[in-house]
XYZ file of C-alpha atoms in Angstrom:
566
model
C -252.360 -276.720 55.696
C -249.111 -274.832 53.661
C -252.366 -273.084 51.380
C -254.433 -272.219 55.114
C -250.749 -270.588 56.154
C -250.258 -268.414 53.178
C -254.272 -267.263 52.934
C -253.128 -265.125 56.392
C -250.306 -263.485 54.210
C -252.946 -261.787 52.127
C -253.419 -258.593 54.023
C -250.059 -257.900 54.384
C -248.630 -258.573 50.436
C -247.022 -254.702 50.200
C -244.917 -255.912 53.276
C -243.908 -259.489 51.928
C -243.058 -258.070 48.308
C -240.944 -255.672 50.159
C -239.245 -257.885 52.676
C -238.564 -260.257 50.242
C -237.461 -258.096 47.081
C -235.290 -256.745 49.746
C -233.893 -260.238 50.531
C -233.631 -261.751 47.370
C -231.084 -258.424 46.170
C -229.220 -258.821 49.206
C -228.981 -262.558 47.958
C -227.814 -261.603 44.747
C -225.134 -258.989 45.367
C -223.766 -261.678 47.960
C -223.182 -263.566 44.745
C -221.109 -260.861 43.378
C -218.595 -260.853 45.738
C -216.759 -263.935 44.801
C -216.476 -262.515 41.071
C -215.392 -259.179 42.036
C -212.006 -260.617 43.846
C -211.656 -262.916 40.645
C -211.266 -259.546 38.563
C -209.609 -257.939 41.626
C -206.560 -260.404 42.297
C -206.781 -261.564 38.298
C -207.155 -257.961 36.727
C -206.459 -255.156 38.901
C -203.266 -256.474 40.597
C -201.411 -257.315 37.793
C -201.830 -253.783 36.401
C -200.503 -252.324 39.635
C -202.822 -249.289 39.285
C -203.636 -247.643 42.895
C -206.150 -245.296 41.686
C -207.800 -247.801 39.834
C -207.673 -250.400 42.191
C -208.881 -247.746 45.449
C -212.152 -246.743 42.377
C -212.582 -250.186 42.685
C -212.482 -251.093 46.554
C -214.519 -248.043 46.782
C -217.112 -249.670 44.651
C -217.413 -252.664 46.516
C -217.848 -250.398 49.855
C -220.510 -248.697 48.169
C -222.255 -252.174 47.556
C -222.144 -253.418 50.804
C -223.464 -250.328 52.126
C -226.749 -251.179 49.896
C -226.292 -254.809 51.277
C -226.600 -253.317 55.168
C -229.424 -251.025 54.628
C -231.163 -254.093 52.622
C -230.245 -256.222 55.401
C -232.017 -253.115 57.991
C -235.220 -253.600 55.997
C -235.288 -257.422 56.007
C -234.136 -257.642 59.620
C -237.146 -255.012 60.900
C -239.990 -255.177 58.355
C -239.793 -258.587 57.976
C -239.606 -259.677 61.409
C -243.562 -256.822 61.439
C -244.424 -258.800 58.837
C -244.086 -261.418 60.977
C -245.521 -260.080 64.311
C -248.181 -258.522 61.971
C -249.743 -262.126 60.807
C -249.007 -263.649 64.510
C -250.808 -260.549 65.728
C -254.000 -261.133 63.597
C -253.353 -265.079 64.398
C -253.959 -264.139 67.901
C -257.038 -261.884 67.598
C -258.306 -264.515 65.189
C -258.051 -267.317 68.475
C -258.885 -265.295 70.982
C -262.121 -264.241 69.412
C -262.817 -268.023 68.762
C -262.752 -268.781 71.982
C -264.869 -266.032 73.697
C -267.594 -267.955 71.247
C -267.497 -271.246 72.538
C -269.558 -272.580 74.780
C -269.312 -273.693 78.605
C -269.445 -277.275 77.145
C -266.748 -276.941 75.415
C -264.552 -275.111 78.605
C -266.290 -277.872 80.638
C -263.566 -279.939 79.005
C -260.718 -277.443 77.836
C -257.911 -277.343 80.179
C -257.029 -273.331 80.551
C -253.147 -273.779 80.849
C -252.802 -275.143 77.485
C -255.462 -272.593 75.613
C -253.303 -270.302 76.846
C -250.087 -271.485 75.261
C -252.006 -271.888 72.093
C -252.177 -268.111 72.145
C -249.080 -267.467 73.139
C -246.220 -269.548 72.569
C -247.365 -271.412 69.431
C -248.648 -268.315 68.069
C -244.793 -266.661 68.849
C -243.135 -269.396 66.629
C -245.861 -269.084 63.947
C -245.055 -265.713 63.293
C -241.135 -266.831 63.060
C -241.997 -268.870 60.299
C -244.512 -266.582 58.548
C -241.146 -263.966 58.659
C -238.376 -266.423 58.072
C -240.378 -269.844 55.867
C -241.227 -268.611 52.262
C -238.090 -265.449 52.146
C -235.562 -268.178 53.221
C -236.190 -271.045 51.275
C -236.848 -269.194 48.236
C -233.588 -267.193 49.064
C -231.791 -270.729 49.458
C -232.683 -272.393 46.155
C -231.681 -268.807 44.387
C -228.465 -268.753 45.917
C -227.937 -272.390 46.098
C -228.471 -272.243 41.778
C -227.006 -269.153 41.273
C -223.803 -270.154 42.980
C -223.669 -273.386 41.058
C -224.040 -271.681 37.988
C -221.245 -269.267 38.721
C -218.891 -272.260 39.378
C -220.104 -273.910 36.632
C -218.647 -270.984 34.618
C -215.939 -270.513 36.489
C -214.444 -273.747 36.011
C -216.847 -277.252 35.585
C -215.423 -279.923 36.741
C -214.425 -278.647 40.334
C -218.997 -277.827 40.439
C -219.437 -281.009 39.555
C -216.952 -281.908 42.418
C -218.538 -279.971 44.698
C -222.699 -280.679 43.767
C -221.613 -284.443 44.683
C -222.321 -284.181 48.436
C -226.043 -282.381 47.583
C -227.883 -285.626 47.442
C -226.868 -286.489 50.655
C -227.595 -283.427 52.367
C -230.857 -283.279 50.960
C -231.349 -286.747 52.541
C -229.926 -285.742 55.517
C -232.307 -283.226 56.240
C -235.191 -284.552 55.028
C -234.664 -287.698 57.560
C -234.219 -285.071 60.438
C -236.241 -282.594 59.757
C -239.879 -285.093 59.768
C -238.392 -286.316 63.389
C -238.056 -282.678 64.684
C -241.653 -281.823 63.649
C -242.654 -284.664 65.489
C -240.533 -283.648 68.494
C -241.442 -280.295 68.248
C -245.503 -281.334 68.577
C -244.586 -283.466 71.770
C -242.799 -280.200 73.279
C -246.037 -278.553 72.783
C -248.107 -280.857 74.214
C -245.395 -280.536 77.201
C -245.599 -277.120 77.390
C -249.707 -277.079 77.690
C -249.384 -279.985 81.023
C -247.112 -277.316 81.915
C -248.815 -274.098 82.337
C -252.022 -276.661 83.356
C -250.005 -277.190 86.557
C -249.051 -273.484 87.030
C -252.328 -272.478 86.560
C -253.737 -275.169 89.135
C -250.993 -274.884 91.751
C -250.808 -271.133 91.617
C -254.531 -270.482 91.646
C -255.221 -272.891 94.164
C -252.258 -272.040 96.037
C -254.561 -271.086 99.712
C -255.696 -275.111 99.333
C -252.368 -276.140 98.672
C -250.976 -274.246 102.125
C -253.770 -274.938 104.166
C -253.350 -278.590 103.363
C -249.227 -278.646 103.244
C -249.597 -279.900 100.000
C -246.543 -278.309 98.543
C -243.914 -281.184 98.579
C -246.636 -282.696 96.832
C -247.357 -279.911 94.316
C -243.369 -279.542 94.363
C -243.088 -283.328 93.141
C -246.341 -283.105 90.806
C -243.954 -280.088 89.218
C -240.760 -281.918 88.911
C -242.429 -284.535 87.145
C -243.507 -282.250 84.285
C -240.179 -280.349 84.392
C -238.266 -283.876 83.533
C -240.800 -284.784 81.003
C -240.193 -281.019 79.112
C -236.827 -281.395 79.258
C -236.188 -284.779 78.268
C -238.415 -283.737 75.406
C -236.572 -280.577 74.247
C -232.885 -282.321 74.905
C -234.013 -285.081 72.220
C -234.538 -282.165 70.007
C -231.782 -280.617 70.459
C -230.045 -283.820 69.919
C -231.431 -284.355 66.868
C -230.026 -280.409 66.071
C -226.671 -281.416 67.173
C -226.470 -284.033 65.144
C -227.954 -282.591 61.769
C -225.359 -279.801 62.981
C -222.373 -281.511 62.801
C -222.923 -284.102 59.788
C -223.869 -280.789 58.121
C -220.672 -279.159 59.089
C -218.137 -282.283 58.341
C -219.982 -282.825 54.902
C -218.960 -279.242 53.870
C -215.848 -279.098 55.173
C -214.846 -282.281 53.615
C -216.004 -280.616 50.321
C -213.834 -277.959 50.450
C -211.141 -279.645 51.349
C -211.316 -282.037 48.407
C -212.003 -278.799 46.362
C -209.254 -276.680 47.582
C -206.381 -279.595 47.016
C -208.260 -280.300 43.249
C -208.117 -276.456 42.784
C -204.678 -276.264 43.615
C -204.184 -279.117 41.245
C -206.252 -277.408 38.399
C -203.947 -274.377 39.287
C -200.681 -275.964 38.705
C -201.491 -277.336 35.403
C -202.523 -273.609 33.735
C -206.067 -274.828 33.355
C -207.274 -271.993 36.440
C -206.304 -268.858 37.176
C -205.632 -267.775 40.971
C -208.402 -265.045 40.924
C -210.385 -267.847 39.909
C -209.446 -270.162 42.210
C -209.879 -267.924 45.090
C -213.302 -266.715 43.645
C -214.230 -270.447 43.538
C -213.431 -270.937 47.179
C -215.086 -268.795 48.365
C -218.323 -269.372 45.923
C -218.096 -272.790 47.902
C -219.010 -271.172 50.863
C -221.638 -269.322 49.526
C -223.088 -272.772 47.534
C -223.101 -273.824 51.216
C -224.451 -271.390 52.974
C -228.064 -271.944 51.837
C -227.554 -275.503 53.430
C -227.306 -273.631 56.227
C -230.179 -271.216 56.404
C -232.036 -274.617 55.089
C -231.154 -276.647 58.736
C -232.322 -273.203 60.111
C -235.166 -273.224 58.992
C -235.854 -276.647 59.873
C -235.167 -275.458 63.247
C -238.015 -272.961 63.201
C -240.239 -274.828 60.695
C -241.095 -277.719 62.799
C -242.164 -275.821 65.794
C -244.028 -273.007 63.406
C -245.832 -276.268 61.804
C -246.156 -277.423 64.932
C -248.146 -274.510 66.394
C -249.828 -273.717 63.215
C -251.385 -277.454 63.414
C -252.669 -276.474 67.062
C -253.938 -272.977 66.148
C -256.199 -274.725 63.488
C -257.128 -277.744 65.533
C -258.455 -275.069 68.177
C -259.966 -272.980 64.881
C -261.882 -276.018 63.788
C -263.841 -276.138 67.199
C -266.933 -275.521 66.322
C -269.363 -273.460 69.171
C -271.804 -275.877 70.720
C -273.891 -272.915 71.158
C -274.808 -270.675 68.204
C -276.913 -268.423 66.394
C -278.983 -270.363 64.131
C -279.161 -268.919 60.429
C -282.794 -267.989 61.001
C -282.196 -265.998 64.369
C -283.331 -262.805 64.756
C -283.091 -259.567 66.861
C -285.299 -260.284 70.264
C -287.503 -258.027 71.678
C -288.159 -255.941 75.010
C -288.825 -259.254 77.012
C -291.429 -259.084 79.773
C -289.811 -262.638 80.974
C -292.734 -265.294 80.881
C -290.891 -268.492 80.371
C -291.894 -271.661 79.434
C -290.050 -274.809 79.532
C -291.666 -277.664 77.888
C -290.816 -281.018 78.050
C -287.293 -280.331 78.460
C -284.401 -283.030 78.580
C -280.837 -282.383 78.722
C -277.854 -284.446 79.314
C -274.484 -283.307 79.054
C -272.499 -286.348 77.466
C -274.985 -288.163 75.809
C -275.747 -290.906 77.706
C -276.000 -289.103 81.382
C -279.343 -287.474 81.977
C -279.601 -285.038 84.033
C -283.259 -283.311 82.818
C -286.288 -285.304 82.206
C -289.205 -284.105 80.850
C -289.192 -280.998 82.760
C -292.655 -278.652 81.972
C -292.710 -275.548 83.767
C -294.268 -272.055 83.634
C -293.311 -268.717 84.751
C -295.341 -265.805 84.669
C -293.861 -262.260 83.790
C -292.357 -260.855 87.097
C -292.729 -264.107 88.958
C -290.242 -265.048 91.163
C -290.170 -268.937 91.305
C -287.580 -270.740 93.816
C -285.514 -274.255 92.615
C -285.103 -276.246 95.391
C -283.735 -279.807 95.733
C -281.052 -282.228 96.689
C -277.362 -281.850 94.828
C -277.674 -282.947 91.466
C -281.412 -282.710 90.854
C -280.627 -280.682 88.037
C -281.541 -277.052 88.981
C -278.555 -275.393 87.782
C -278.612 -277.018 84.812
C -282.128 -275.890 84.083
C -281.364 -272.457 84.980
C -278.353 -272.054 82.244
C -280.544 -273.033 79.591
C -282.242 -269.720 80.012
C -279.156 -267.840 78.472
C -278.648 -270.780 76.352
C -275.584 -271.137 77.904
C -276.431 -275.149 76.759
C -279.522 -276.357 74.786
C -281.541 -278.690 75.426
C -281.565 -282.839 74.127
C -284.989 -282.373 73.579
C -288.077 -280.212 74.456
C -287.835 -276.301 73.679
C -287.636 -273.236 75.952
C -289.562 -270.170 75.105
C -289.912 -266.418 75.894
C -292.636 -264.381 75.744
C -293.591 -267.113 73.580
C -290.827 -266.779 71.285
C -288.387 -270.118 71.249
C -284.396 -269.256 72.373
C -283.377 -270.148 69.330
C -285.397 -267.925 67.117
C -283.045 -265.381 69.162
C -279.479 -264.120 68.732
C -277.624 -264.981 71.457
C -275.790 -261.225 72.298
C -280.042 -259.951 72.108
C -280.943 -263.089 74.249
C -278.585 -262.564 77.123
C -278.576 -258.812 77.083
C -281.953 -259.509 79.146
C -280.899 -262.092 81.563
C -278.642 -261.247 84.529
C -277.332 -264.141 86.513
C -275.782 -263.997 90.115
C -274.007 -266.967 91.236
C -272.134 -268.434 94.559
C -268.884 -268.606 92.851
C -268.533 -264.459 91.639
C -266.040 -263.836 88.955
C -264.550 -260.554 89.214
C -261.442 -259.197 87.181
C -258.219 -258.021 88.527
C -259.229 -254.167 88.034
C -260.728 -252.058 89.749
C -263.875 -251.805 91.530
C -265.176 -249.342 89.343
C -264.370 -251.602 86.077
C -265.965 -254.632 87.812
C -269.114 -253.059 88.524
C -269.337 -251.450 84.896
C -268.619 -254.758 83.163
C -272.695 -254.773 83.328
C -272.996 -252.242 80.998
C -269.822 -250.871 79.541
C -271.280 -247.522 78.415
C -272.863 -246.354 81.761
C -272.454 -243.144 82.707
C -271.090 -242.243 86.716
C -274.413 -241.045 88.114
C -275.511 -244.905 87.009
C -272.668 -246.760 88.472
C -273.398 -244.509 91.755
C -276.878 -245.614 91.825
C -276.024 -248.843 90.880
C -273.692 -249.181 94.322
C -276.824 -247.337 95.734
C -278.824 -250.159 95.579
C -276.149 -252.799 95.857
C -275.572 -251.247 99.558
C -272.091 -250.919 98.258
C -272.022 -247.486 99.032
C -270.410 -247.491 102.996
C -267.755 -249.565 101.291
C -266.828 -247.273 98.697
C -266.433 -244.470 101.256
C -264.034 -246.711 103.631
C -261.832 -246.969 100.626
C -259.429 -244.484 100.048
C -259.341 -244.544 96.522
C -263.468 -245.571 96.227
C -264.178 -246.961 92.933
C -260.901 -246.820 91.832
C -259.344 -249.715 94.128
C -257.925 -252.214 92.389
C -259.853 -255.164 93.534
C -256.750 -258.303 93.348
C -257.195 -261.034 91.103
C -260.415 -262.589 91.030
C -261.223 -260.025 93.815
C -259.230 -261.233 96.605
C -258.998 -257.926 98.088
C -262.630 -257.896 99.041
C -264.829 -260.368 101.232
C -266.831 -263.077 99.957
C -270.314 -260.709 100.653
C -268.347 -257.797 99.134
C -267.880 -259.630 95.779
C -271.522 -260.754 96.315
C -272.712 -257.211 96.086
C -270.464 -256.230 93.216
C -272.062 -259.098 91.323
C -275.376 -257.921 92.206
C -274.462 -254.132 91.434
C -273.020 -255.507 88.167
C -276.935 -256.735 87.145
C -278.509 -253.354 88.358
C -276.562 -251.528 85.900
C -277.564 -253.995 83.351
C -281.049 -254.212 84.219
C -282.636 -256.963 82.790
C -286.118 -258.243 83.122
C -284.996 -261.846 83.906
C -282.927 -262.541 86.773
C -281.127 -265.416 87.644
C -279.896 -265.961 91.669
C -277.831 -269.680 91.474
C -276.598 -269.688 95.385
C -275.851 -266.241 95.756
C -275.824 -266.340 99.237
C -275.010 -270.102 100.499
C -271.535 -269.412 101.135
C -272.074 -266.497 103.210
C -272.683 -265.787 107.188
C -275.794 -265.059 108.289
C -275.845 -261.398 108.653
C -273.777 -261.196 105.547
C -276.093 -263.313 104.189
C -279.125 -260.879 105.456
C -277.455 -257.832 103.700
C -276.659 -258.802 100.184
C -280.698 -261.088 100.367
C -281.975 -257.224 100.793
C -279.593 -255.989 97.593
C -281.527 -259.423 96.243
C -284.710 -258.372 97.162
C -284.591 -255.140 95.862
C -282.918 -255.870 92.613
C -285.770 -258.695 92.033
C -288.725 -256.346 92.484
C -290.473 -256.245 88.618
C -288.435 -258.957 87.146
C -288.986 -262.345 86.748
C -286.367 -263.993 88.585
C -285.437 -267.826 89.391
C -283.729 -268.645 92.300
C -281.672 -271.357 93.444
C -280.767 -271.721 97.319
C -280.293 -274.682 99.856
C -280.825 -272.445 102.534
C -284.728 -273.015 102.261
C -285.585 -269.838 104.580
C -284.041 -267.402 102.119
C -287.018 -268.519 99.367
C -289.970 -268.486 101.603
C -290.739 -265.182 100.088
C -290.926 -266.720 96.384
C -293.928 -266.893 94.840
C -293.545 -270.379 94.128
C -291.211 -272.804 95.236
C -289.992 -275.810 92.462
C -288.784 -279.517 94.218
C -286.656 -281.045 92.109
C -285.512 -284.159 92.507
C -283.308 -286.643 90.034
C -284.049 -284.405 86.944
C -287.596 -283.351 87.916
C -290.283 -281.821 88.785
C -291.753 -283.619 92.205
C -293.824 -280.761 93.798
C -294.653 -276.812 93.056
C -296.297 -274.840 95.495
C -295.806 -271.357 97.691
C -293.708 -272.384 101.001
C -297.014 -272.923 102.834
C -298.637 -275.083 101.137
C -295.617 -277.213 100.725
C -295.545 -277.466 104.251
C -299.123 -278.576 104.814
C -299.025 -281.274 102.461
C -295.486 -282.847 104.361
C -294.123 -284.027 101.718
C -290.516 -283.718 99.678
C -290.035 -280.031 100.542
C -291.243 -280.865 104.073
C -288.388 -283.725 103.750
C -285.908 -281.058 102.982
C -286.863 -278.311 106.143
C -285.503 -281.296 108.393
């Protein structure tokens, strides 16, 4: 996983050299303080020379001016470094998921995809800044230090590397349970924004109901469970914390009263002694920025497991190595012998065989759960099939790329998606690269148009979220103006109009009408008058096919479509 994390540094190696040549120098002149007020109180004082001794304060201003602007460029481009590989990190995920397929968001919860991307991605790119520069930066300092108090003056090191062992155990215990701690926040955090998302979204249900003392104690129940969760790891912190700090501090106590002892005999000098003290700290220090790092490490590791987990989702649906290009489809499709199920052991096709001609416009009727909407998304391949194949214009879907596949297909459905833009942006979604004139006509023929002109900024109202601003036959049309700018030569209608009123319903079934006219189209309705007009009409019923027929003849021979008129 450590080798996965450090591939994403790759791009970005001019910034990491910098950041952490930067870092390491700063590291190194922080060394070079102790010695220089060794020679200061040992050398310079003694001699009594101002000049001298202003040269050499001067001197060790100048260095810790380096030190700041050092510490400028570790501070800023390191943290870009950082934001740099969370940044890509992001892009990476995000573009993994617009490939997966509506199996796979059958079963994803959105609340906790979205703190994948954001959160865990956030303390990723801590650790991509702060990881590799600090650790490396603590074992310099940590040996150079040693070393310089080895010289200095041996046995009070040896005095001093004593407590190492157990720090090393110390965090080493801790730092495994905060990783483990940190994961369970996660998962917290994910239930979390899943109840936001739910609560907020559905927030109409929830008031017409007076479900919100409900939805309030749903909430509270999540809140306890997060922060029960992060208290235990900030009692583990707290604890590492202060062991940490009475370890050291014991340390230099026992160093400071051998020091003074050392001192008193002849065998150290004062400058020394003071530089020792002080390298102490400094010996320390790394300890320090070592239990940082095991602050940020866990929940970087943490997120980092997550972002690959979600990586290693593979698309259910996907272009096949021998896909190609697909043509300008005229639309005859043929489904043959087509089963699906969608968890392997629920079917919900069987042995469907059906064939529509070029321009056709075939009707899907049948109880709930006979399987028509199913059968419709494996047009778009949107799912494939268990077994049986679907073909084109003879051609089988997946001998097609997907973007070339669904290009030609334009569904409507009951439940219309649009974004929180504006009108304007909604109906171009179609086609991204249409011109005005096009999205004019395309409201033309929506019968969009008399709304437009009520609106006083036309196509440039912002619509709400998921088009809240706009009635349920409003969104209808913008759905169906959305598929006239696209223009395909299949067309799929799955309930476009069920949940409308009737002379709502009438207006957006003559945008239908007109938008079917030279495609083939499939339609799904329960409303059986609004498919009389199809040129065949499909009864489905438990997975398949029980009659086929135009509307008359289905009601002549009184059978299951004549079941469903009653």
């Amino acid at each position: 996983m450590l080798r996965q994390f450090f591939d994403y540094y790759r791009p970005h190696m001019g910034l990491f050299w910098l950041d952490f040549g930067c870092a390491v120098l700063s590291g190194l002149l922080e060394l070079a303080f102790p010695l220089a007020i060794s020679g200061f109180i040992d050398h310079l004082l003694p001699q009594g020379d101002w000049g001298l001794t202003v040269l050499a304060a001067a001197a060790l201003v100048g260095v810790y001016v380096i030190n700041a602007g050092l510490m400028i460029v570790v501070i800023y481009w390191g943290h870009k470094l950082g934001i740099n590989i969370e940044t890509e990190l992001r892009a990476r995920a995000f573009a993994h998921l617009t490939r997966l397929g509506w199996g796979w968001f059958d079963r994803a919860e959105t609340g906790k995809l979205v703190a994948r991307v954001t959160r865990d991605l956030e303390e990723i790119g801590e650790v991509a800044h702060h990881g590799p520069e600090d650790l490396f930066i603590a074992i310099m300092t940590f040996a150079g230090a040693f070393c310089l108090m080895l010289w200095l003056h041996p046995p009070l090191a040896f005095m001093t590397l004593v407590i190492v062992p157990l720090m090393a155990w110390l965090l080493g215990v801790y730092g495994g349970r905060m990783t483990r701690n940190w994961q369970s926040i996660y998962s917290r955090v994910g239930a979390f924004n899943v109840r936001l998302e739910e609560t907020l979204g559905g927030i109409r249900v929830v008031q017409a109901f007076t479900n919100e003392s409900h939805e309030r104690k749903l909430f509270a129940e999540d809140n306890r469970r997060y922060r029960e969760t992060k208290l235990d790891a900030y009692r583990i912190m707290a604890t590492v914390s202060a062991l940490q700090y009475m370890g050291m501090r014991l340390v230099q106590v026992v160093v400071m009263v051998a020091g003074a002892a050392f001192v008193f005999r002849g065998t150290l000098s004062t400058g020394d002694f003071v530089a020792f003290l002080l390298l102490v700290s400094v010996f320390f220090r790394p300890l320090e920025k070592i239990a940082a790092v095991i602050e940020t490490y866990p929940r970087g590791i943490a997120g980092f497991q997550r972002y690959l987990d979600l990586m290693a989702e593979t698309p259910d649906i996907e272009d096949r190595p021998d896909a190609r290009e697909a043509p300008a489809l005229t639309g005859n499709i043929r489904f043959d012998d087509v089963h699906f199920t969608y968890d392997g052991a629920r079917g919900v096709l069987h042995g469907v065989t059906l064939d529509v001609a070029a321009g056709e416009t075939v009707a899907l009727v049948g109880p709930s759960g006979a399987g028509k909407t199913t059968m419709m998304a494996l047009v778009p391949r949107f799912y494939d099939p268990s077994a049986g194949e679907i073909r084109i214009d003879g051609i089988p879907l997946g001998e097609m790329t997907l973007d070339s596949l669904r290009r030609q297909v334009g569904l409507v459905s009951q439940d219309v998606f649009l974004f929180g833009g504006t009108l304007r942006e909604n109906i171009a979604y179609g086609r991204l690269d249409a011109t005005e004139d096009e999205i004019l006509e395309a409201v033309r023929h929506a019968q969009l148009s008399e709304l437009v002109e009520t609106l006083s900024a036309g196509l440039d109202t912002v619509v709400g979220e998921r088009g809240v601003m706009l009635s349920g036959g409003q969104r209808q049309r913008v759905a169906i103006a959305r598929v006239f700018l696209r223009n395909p030569p299949i067309l799929l209608l799955d309930e476009a109009t069920s949940a409308l009123d009737r002379t709502t319903e009438r207006e957006v079934q003559a945008a239908l009408a007109r938008l079917s006219v030279g495609r083939t189209t499939l339609i799904i309705a329960h409303r059986l008058e609004t498919v009389r007009h199809a040129d065949r009409i499909v009864v489905m019923d438990g997975g398949r096919i029980v009659e086929i027929g135009s509307h008359d003849d289905l009601v002549a021979r009184q059978q299951a479509y004549f079941s469903l008129l009653g």
